[in-house]
Coordinates of C-alpha atoms and ligand atoms in Angstrom, one line a residue:
M8 CA 16.9 68.0 89.4
L9 CA 17.6 68.7 93.1
N10 CA 21.2 69.5 94.1
P11 CA 21.1 67.9 97.6
E12 CA 24.4 69.4 98.7
I13 CA 23.1 73.0 98.5
E14 CA 19.3 72.9 98.0
S15 CA 18.5 70.4 100.7
M16 CA 21.3 71.4 103.1
D17 CA 20.5 71.0 106.8
R18 CA 19.1 74.3 108.0
M19 CA 21.6 74.7 110.9
R20 CA 24.5 74.4 108.4
L21 CA 22.7 76.8 106.1
Q22 CA 22.5 79.4 108.8
E23 CA 26.2 79.0 109.6
L24 CA 27.0 79.4 105.9
K25 CA 24.8 82.5 105.6
L26 CA 26.5 84.2 108.6
Q27 CA 29.9 83.6 107.2
K28 CA 28.9 84.9 103.8
L29 CA 27.1 87.9 105.4
R30 CA 30.2 89.0 107.2
E31 CA 32.2 88.7 104.0
T32 CA 29.6 90.8 102.1
V33 CA 29.5 93.5 104.7
R34 CA 33.3 93.6 104.8
R35 CA 33.4 93.8 101.0
C36 CA 30.9 96.7 101.1
E37 CA 32.8 98.5 103.9
E38 CA 36.2 98.2 102.3
N39 CA 35.3 98.8 98.6
V40 CA 32.1 100.9 98.3
P41 CA 32.4 104.5 99.6
F42 CA 28.7 104.8 100.1
Y43 CA 28.6 101.9 102.5
R44 CA 31.9 102.9 104.2
K45 CA 30.3 106.3 105.1
R46 CA 26.9 104.7 106.0
F47 CA 28.4 102.1 108.3
K48 CA 30.6 104.7 109.9
E49 CA 27.7 107.0 110.6
S50 CA 25.7 104.2 112.2
G51 CA 28.8 103.1 114.2
I52 CA 28.9 99.6 112.7
S53 CA 31.5 97.5 111.0
W54 CA 31.6 94.0 109.5
K55 CA 33.5 92.9 112.7
D56 CA 30.3 93.6 114.7
I57 CA 28.3 91.0 112.7
N58 CA 28.4 87.9 114.9
S59 CA 24.9 86.5 114.4
L60 CA 22.3 86.8 111.6
P61 CA 20.1 89.1 113.6
D62 CA 23.0 91.5 113.9
I63 CA 22.1 92.5 110.3
Q64 CA 19.3 94.6 111.8
R65 CA 21.8 97.1 113.1
I66 CA 22.7 98.0 109.5
P67 CA 20.5 100.7 107.8
F68 CA 18.5 99.7 104.7
T69 CA 19.6 100.5 101.2
I70 CA 16.9 102.0 98.9
K71 CA 16.5 102.6 95.2
D72 CA 17.3 106.3 95.7
D73 CA 20.7 105.4 97.2
L74 CA 21.5 103.5 94.1
R75 CA 20.4 106.4 92.0
S76 CA 22.7 108.7 93.9
G77 CA 25.6 106.5 92.8
Y78 CA 24.6 106.4 89.1
P79 CA 26.1 104.9 87.1
F80 CA 29.0 103.0 88.8
G81 CA 29.0 104.3 92.3
F82 CA 28.0 100.9 93.9
F83 CA 30.6 98.8 92.1
A84 CA 32.8 97.0 94.7
V85 CA 35.5 96.1 92.1
S86 CA 37.3 98.0 89.3
L87 CA 35.6 98.2 85.9
R88 CA 38.3 95.9 84.6
E89 CA 36.7 93.1 86.6
I90 CA 33.2 93.9 85.4
V91 CA 32.3 91.7 82.4
R92 CA 28.6 92.6 82.0
I93 CA 26.4 95.7 82.7
H94 CA 22.6 95.5 83.0
A95 CA 20.0 98.0 84.0
S96 CA 16.7 97.8 85.9
S97 CA 13.5 98.4 84.0
G98 CA 13.0 101.9 85.5
T99 CA 9.2 101.4 85.8
T100 CA 9.4 103.4 89.0
G101 CA 11.7 106.2 87.9
E102 CA 15.3 106.4 86.5
P103 CA 17.0 103.1 85.7
T104 CA 19.8 101.8 87.9
I105 CA 22.9 100.2 86.6
V106 CA 24.2 96.8 87.8
G107 CA 27.7 95.3 87.1
Y108 CA 28.7 91.6 87.2
T109 CA 32.1 90.0 87.5
R110 CA 32.9 86.7 85.8
N111 CA 32.1 84.9 89.0
D112 CA 28.8 86.8 89.3
I113 CA 27.7 85.6 85.9
E114 CA 28.7 82.0 86.8
Q115 CA 26.7 82.2 90.0
W116 CA 23.7 83.7 88.2
S117 CA 23.8 81.1 85.5
E118 CA 23.9 78.4 88.2
L119 CA 20.9 79.9 90.0
M120 CA 19.0 80.1 86.8
A121 CA 19.9 76.5 86.0
R122 CA 18.6 75.6 89.5
S123 CA 15.3 77.5 88.9
L124 CA 14.8 75.9 85.5
S125 CA 15.6 72.4 86.9
A126 CA 13.1 73.0 89.7
A127 CA 10.5 73.5 87.0
G128 CA 11.5 70.1 85.5
V129 CA 13.6 71.5 82.6
D130 CA 16.5 69.3 81.5
D131 CA 18.9 68.7 78.6
S132 CA 16.3 67.0 76.5
D133 CA 14.3 70.3 76.3
I134 CA 14.1 73.0 73.6
V135 CA 13.8 76.3 75.5
Q136 CA 12.4 79.3 73.8
V137 CA 13.5 82.5 75.6
A138 CA 10.9 85.1 74.8
Y139 CA 12.1 87.7 77.4
G140 CA 13.8 90.7 76.0
Y141 CA 17.5 90.4 75.2
S142 CA 18.5 93.9 76.3
M143 CA 19.9 95.8 79.2
L144 CA 17.1 94.1 81.2
T145 CA 18.1 90.9 82.8
G146 CA 15.3 88.5 81.5
G147 CA 16.7 87.4 78.2
L148 CA 20.4 86.8 79.0
G149 CA 19.5 85.5 82.5
F150 CA 17.3 82.7 81.1
H151 CA 19.7 82.1 78.2
Y152 CA 22.7 81.4 80.3
G153 CA 20.7 79.3 82.8
A154 CA 19.1 77.2 80.0
E155 CA 22.5 76.6 78.4
R156 CA 23.8 75.5 81.8
V157 CA 21.1 72.9 82.1
G158 CA 22.2 71.6 78.7
A159 CA 18.9 72.4 76.9
S160 CA 18.8 73.6 73.3
V161 CA 18.2 77.3 73.6
V162 CA 16.2 79.4 71.1
P163 CA 17.0 83.1 71.7
M164 CA 13.8 84.6 70.3
S165 CA 13.6 87.7 72.5
V166 CA 10.3 89.4 72.8
G167 CA 8.0 90.5 69.9
N168 CA 7.5 89.4 66.4
T169 CA 4.8 87.2 67.8
K170 CA 3.6 85.4 64.6
R171 CA 7.2 84.3 63.8
Q172 CA 7.6 83.4 67.5
V173 CA 4.6 81.1 67.4
T174 CA 5.6 79.5 64.0
M175 CA 9.1 78.8 65.4
M176 CA 7.5 77.2 68.5
V177 CA 5.6 74.8 66.2
D178 CA 8.4 74.2 63.7
L179 CA 11.1 73.6 66.2
G180 CA 8.9 71.7 68.7
T181 CA 9.7 74.0 71.6
T182 CA 9.0 72.3 74.9
V183 CA 9.7 75.1 77.3
L184 CA 8.5 78.7 77.0
C185 CA 10.1 81.5 79.1
S186 CA 8.4 84.8 78.9
T187 CA 6.3 87.2 81.0
P188 CA 2.9 85.6 81.8
S189 CA 1.0 88.3 79.9
Y190 CA 3.2 87.7 76.7
A191 CA 2.6 83.9 77.1
F192 CA -1.1 84.6 77.1
F193 CA -0.9 86.9 74.1
M194 CA 1.1 84.3 72.2
G195 CA -1.6 81.7 72.9
E196 CA -4.2 84.1 71.5
V197 CA -2.1 84.8 68.4
A198 CA -1.6 81.1 67.9
K199 CA -5.3 80.5 68.0
E200 CA -5.7 83.2 65.3
L201 CA -3.1 81.4 63.2
G202 CA -5.0 78.2 63.6
F203 CA -2.5 76.6 65.9
G204 CA -3.6 74.9 69.2
K205 CA -2.3 72.5 71.8
K206 CA -2.1 69.7 69.2
Q207 CA 0.5 71.5 67.1
F208 CA 2.6 72.4 70.1
K209 CA 5.1 70.2 72.0
L210 CA 5.1 72.7 74.8
R211 CA 5.0 71.2 78.3
V212 CA 6.5 73.8 80.7
G213 CA 6.3 77.6 81.0
V214 CA 8.6 79.7 83.3
F215 CA 7.0 83.1 83.9
G216 CA 7.9 86.2 85.9
E217 CA 9.1 89.8 85.6
E218 CA 5.6 91.0 86.5
P219 CA 2.9 90.2 89.0
W220 CA 0.4 87.5 88.0
S221 CA -2.4 85.5 89.6
E222 CA -3.4 81.9 90.1
T223 CA -6.3 82.6 87.7
L224 CA -4.0 83.8 85.0
R225 CA -1.8 80.7 85.6
E226 CA -4.8 78.4 85.0
R227 CA -5.8 80.3 81.9
I228 CA -2.4 80.1 80.4
E229 CA -2.1 76.4 81.3
R230 CA -5.4 75.6 79.5
L231 CA -4.6 77.8 76.5
L232 CA -1.1 76.3 75.9
G233 CA -1.4 72.9 77.5
I234 CA 1.5 73.4 79.9
S235 CA 2.4 73.5 83.5
A236 CA 3.3 77.1 84.4
F237 CA 6.0 78.1 87.0
D238 CA 6.6 81.4 88.8
I239 CA 10.1 82.8 89.0
Y240 CA 11.2 86.0 90.8
G241 CA 14.1 88.3 90.7
L242 CA 15.1 91.9 90.3
S243 CA 18.1 93.3 88.5
E244 CA 19.6 95.4 91.3
V245 CA 20.1 92.2 93.3
M246 CA 21.0 90.0 90.4
G247 CA 18.1 89.4 87.9
P248 CA 15.7 86.4 87.5
G249 CA 16.6 83.3 89.6
I250 CA 16.4 84.7 93.2
A251 CA 13.4 82.5 93.9
A252 CA 11.6 79.9 91.9
E253 CA 8.8 77.4 92.2
C254 CA 9.5 73.6 92.4
E255 CA 7.2 70.9 91.0
L256 CA 4.8 71.3 94.0
R257 CA 4.2 75.0 93.2
D258 CA 3.5 75.9 96.8
G259 CA 5.6 79.0 97.1
L260 CA 8.9 80.0 95.5
H261 CA 12.1 78.6 97.0
L262 CA 14.3 81.6 97.8
F263 CA 17.9 80.6 97.3
E264 CA 19.4 81.3 100.7
D265 CA 22.9 80.2 100.0
S266 CA 23.0 83.4 97.8
F267 CA 20.5 85.8 99.4
L268 CA 19.5 86.7 102.9
P269 CA 15.8 87.6 103.0
E270 CA 14.0 89.6 105.6
I271 CA 10.3 90.8 105.7
V272 CA 9.7 94.2 107.1
N273 CA 6.7 96.4 107.7
P274 CA 6.8 98.8 104.7
L275 CA 5.6 101.7 106.7
T276 CA 7.8 101.4 109.8
G277 CA 10.7 99.3 108.6
E278 CA 10.3 97.0 111.6
V279 CA 11.3 93.4 111.0
C280 CA 8.3 91.0 110.8
S281 CA 8.4 87.4 111.7
Y282 CA 8.2 84.8 109.0
G283 CA 4.6 84.1 108.0
E284 CA 3.6 87.8 108.2
Q285 CA 3.1 89.8 105.1
G286 CA 5.4 92.7 104.4
E287 CA 8.1 94.1 102.2
L288 CA 10.9 91.8 101.0
V289 CA 14.4 93.0 101.9
L290 CA 17.4 91.2 100.4
T291 CA 21.1 91.1 101.1
T292 CA 23.4 89.5 98.5
L293 CA 25.7 86.8 99.9
N294 CA 27.9 85.9 96.9
K295 CA 28.0 89.0 94.7
E296 CA 31.4 90.6 93.9
G297 CA 30.5 93.3 91.4
M298 CA 27.7 95.0 93.2
P299 CA 27.0 93.5 96.6
L300 CA 23.9 95.0 98.4
V301 CA 23.1 95.0 102.0
R302 CA 19.4 95.1 103.2
Y303 CA 18.0 96.3 99.9
R304 CA 14.3 97.2 100.0
T305 CA 12.8 95.5 97.0
G306 CA 9.4 97.3 97.3
D307 CA 7.8 93.9 96.7
I308 CA 5.1 92.7 99.2
T309 CA 5.1 89.0 100.1
T310 CA 5.4 86.5 102.9
I311 CA 8.1 83.9 103.7
V312 CA 7.5 80.5 105.2
D313 CA 10.2 78.3 106.6
E314 CA 8.2 75.1 106.9
P315 CA 9.7 72.0 105.1
C316 CA 8.6 71.5 101.5
G317 CA 7.6 68.1 100.2
C318 CA 10.2 68.4 97.4
G319 CA 13.1 68.0 99.9
R320 CA 14.4 71.5 99.4
T321 CA 15.2 73.2 102.7
H322 CA 15.4 76.8 101.5
V323 CA 12.6 79.1 102.7
R324 CA 9.6 79.7 100.4
M325 CA 8.3 83.0 99.4
G326 CA 4.6 83.6 98.5
R327 CA 3.5 85.1 95.2
I328 CA 4.3 88.8 95.0
Q329 CA 1.1 90.5 96.1
G330 CA 2.0 94.0 94.9
R331 CA 4.5 96.8 95.4
T332 CA 4.8 99.1 98.3
D333 CA 4.4 102.0 95.8
D334 CA 1.0 100.5 94.8
M335 CA -0.3 99.6 98.2
L336 CA -3.3 101.4 99.4
I337 CA -4.5 101.5 103.0
I338 CA -8.3 101.9 102.9
G339 CA -10.1 102.0 106.2
G340 CA -7.2 100.2 107.7
A341 CA -7.2 97.3 105.1
N342 CA -4.3 96.8 102.7
V343 CA -5.5 96.8 99.1
F344 CA -3.5 96.0 96.0
P345 CA -4.6 96.7 92.5
S346 CA -3.5 93.1 91.6
Q347 CA -6.3 91.7 93.8
V348 CA -8.9 93.6 91.8
E349 CA -7.2 92.4 88.6
S350 CA -7.4 88.9 89.8
V351 CA -11.2 89.1 90.3
L352 CA -11.8 90.8 86.9
M353 CA -9.8 88.1 85.2
D354 CA -12.6 85.6 85.9
I355 CA -15.4 87.7 84.6
E356 CA -16.5 87.6 81.0
G357 CA -17.0 90.8 79.1
V358 CA -14.5 92.9 81.1
S359 CA -10.9 93.4 80.1
P360 CA -8.9 92.4 83.2
G361 CA -6.2 95.1 82.9
S362 CA -8.6 98.0 82.2
F363 CA -9.8 99.3 85.5
Q364 CA -9.0 102.2 87.7
L365 CA -9.2 102.6 91.5
V366 CA -10.2 106.0 92.9
V367 CA -9.9 106.5 96.6
E368 CA -11.8 109.5 98.1
K369 CA -13.0 110.7 101.5
E370 CA -16.7 110.8 101.9
A371 CA -18.0 112.1 105.2
G372 CA -14.6 111.5 106.7
L373 CA -14.5 107.9 105.6
D374 CA -12.3 106.3 102.9
V375 CA -14.3 105.2 99.9
L376 CA -12.9 103.0 97.1
K377 CA -14.4 103.4 93.7
V378 CA -13.6 100.9 91.0
N379 CA -14.1 102.0 87.4
V380 CA -14.2 99.0 85.0
E381 CA -14.1 99.0 81.2
V382 CA -16.5 96.5 79.6
S383 CA -16.5 95.2 76.1
E384 CA -18.5 97.0 73.3
R385 CA -21.0 94.2 73.2
I386 CA -21.7 94.4 76.9
F387 CA -21.8 98.2 76.9
S388 CA -24.5 98.2 74.3
D389 CA -26.5 95.6 76.2
R390 CA -29.8 96.4 78.1
M391 CA -29.5 98.7 81.1
S392 CA -30.7 95.9 83.4
A393 CA -28.0 93.5 82.2
L394 CA -25.4 96.2 82.8
E395 CA -26.7 96.7 86.3
D396 CA -26.6 93.0 87.1
L397 CA -23.0 92.8 85.9
Q398 CA -22.1 95.9 88.0
E399 CA -23.7 94.3 91.1
F400 CA -21.9 91.0 90.4
I401 CA -18.5 92.7 90.1
K402 CA -19.1 94.7 93.2
S403 CA -19.9 91.6 95.3
E404 CA -16.9 89.7 93.9
I405 CA -14.5 92.5 94.6
E406 CA -15.9 93.0 98.1
S407 CA -15.5 89.4 99.0
S408 CA -11.9 89.4 97.8
L409 CA -10.9 92.7 99.5
G410 CA -13.0 92.4 102.6
I411 CA -14.2 96.0 102.3
G412 CA -17.1 97.8 100.7
V413 CA -16.6 99.3 97.2
K414 CA -18.5 101.3 94.6
V415 CA -18.3 99.9 91.0
K416 CA -19.0 101.8 87.8
L417 CA -18.9 100.2 84.4
V418 CA -17.5 102.5 81.7
E419 CA -17.0 102.4 77.9
P420 CA -14.1 100.5 76.3
S421 CA -10.9 102.5 76.2
S422 CA -12.4 105.4 78.1
L423 CA -9.9 105.2 81.1
K424 CA -6.8 105.7 79.0
Q425 CA -5.2 109.2 79.0
S426 CA -4.3 110.9 75.7
D427 CA -0.8 109.3 75.9
G428 CA -2.4 105.9 75.9
R429 CA -1.5 105.2 79.5
L430 CA -3.9 104.2 82.2
T431 CA -3.3 105.5 85.8
R432 CA -4.2 102.5 87.9
V433 CA -4.7 104.3 91.2
L434 CA -6.0 107.9 91.9
D435 CA -5.7 108.6 95.6
R436 CA -7.7 111.8 96.1
R437 CA -7.6 111.7 99.9
E438 CA -5.9 114.6 101.7
F439 CA -3.9 113.4 104.6
Ligands
DLL1063 O1 12.0 91.6 86.3 C1 13.9 90.2 86.6 C2 13.1 89.0 86.1 C3 13.2 88.7 84.7 C4 12.4 88.3 86.9 C5 12.5 87.6 84.2 C6 11.7 87.2 86.5 C7 11.7 86.8 85.1 P1 13.6 94.1 87.0 O2 13.3 94.5 85.6 O3 14.6 94.8 87.8 O4 14.0 92.6 87.0 O5 12.1 94.2 87.7 C8 12.1 93.7 89.1 O6 9.7 93.0 88.8 O7 10.9 94.0 92.0 C9 9.0 92.9 91.0 O8 8.3 94.0 91.3 C10 8.7 92.5 89.6 N1 8.8 91.0 89.4 C11 9.8 90.2 89.0 N2 9.4 88.9 89.0 C12 8.1 88.9 89.5 C13 7.2 87.8 89.8 C14 13.2 91.5 86.6 N3 7.5 86.5 89.5 C15 10.6 93.8 89.6 N4 6.0 88.2 90.3 C16 10.5 93.2 91.0 C17 5.7 89.5 90.5 C18 7.7 90.2 89.8 N5 6.5 90.5 90.3

């Protein structure tokens, strides 16, 4: 359900509100967070100098390493007495970072999660199964509080124990599933093994995020579970899930501008890009008390559009996350993300979509991208000519998606994993 007062606010008024909140946030950081006080002083800026939204560009970025330098509580802007919850980021790109929330922050977060779930059509008649982890990560509790705020009946399953999870879904008549897209897909497969299908489920909506996924995966999950699947985005440093979410039109994720100020910057130079251009998302919190952040570089690559949406919401829309700056490869001048290759492989039978490796090398001074793809046992033992045909087909599909030439090699199942079971997705062997 749309909340017209905030979600479809006139854009001029929204900009005024953002400026007022931005000044307040910068002031809070300057007065209460020693890191920011020092940073602002060094760059000769104070909250009093912020008189328009573009003035934010005078403030330096905050990066993950800054947060690490303040581990664990160095970025808190209030005393620990006022912090009622502590979470951590997933730490997939290094050490985890700690985030603290005041009571108001939890209220705000629940409200934004309720907003996200309502945008996906969830209401108080729904049974919402939360299959994100209930842990220091923000998925489980973030969805839990939001779904309760909507008035739905919440089933706090957490992640794992999949057979029981599927059985509960059938027994309780769960109507909304919240999980990572890959776990939703896995659940669908386990359900099939248990003899359950769409007929036994009452599911109608899925709200999926926490990891990159593609339109192809969306379609596959929708078919498997008989649902409409919605994308939701967030990161714990800035709050958790509920920073941006899709509405019923599913044409981009509305980024909640009354609470966050988004910018898109060139990931290499830090220059601010105009809306519509692809770049790194940078976020400033506008309401947070416990751990406000100014110009935080998310590392996520996307675009922002500020054209009106048919749903009536006026907040800008963010495109699907295309990848992370740490994953982005520049090959012969083109930007390439592993997720693009994954998306292509997803549609091809006989290959496992996640099991591939990109190797970039220099040959005669030119960048060459090699894609090693694991194929299933059945395909691998097929005739040589069939393998060659498949290889050629994969090559042309990847080339048309990336817009550059590639070399493809099909390899045996499980051969790309290292001895610790992990697969290094990108090997950049170029010497710069
Ligand atoms: O993943 C919060 C979350 C929980 C979001 C549940 C959505 C649903 P972190 O553990 O801090 O927080 O990881 C944040 O995950 O910077 C993105 O790279 C990635 N990510 C999150 N949502 C999406 C999405 C949570 N919808 C990091 N699409 C972010 C692509 C996503 N990537």
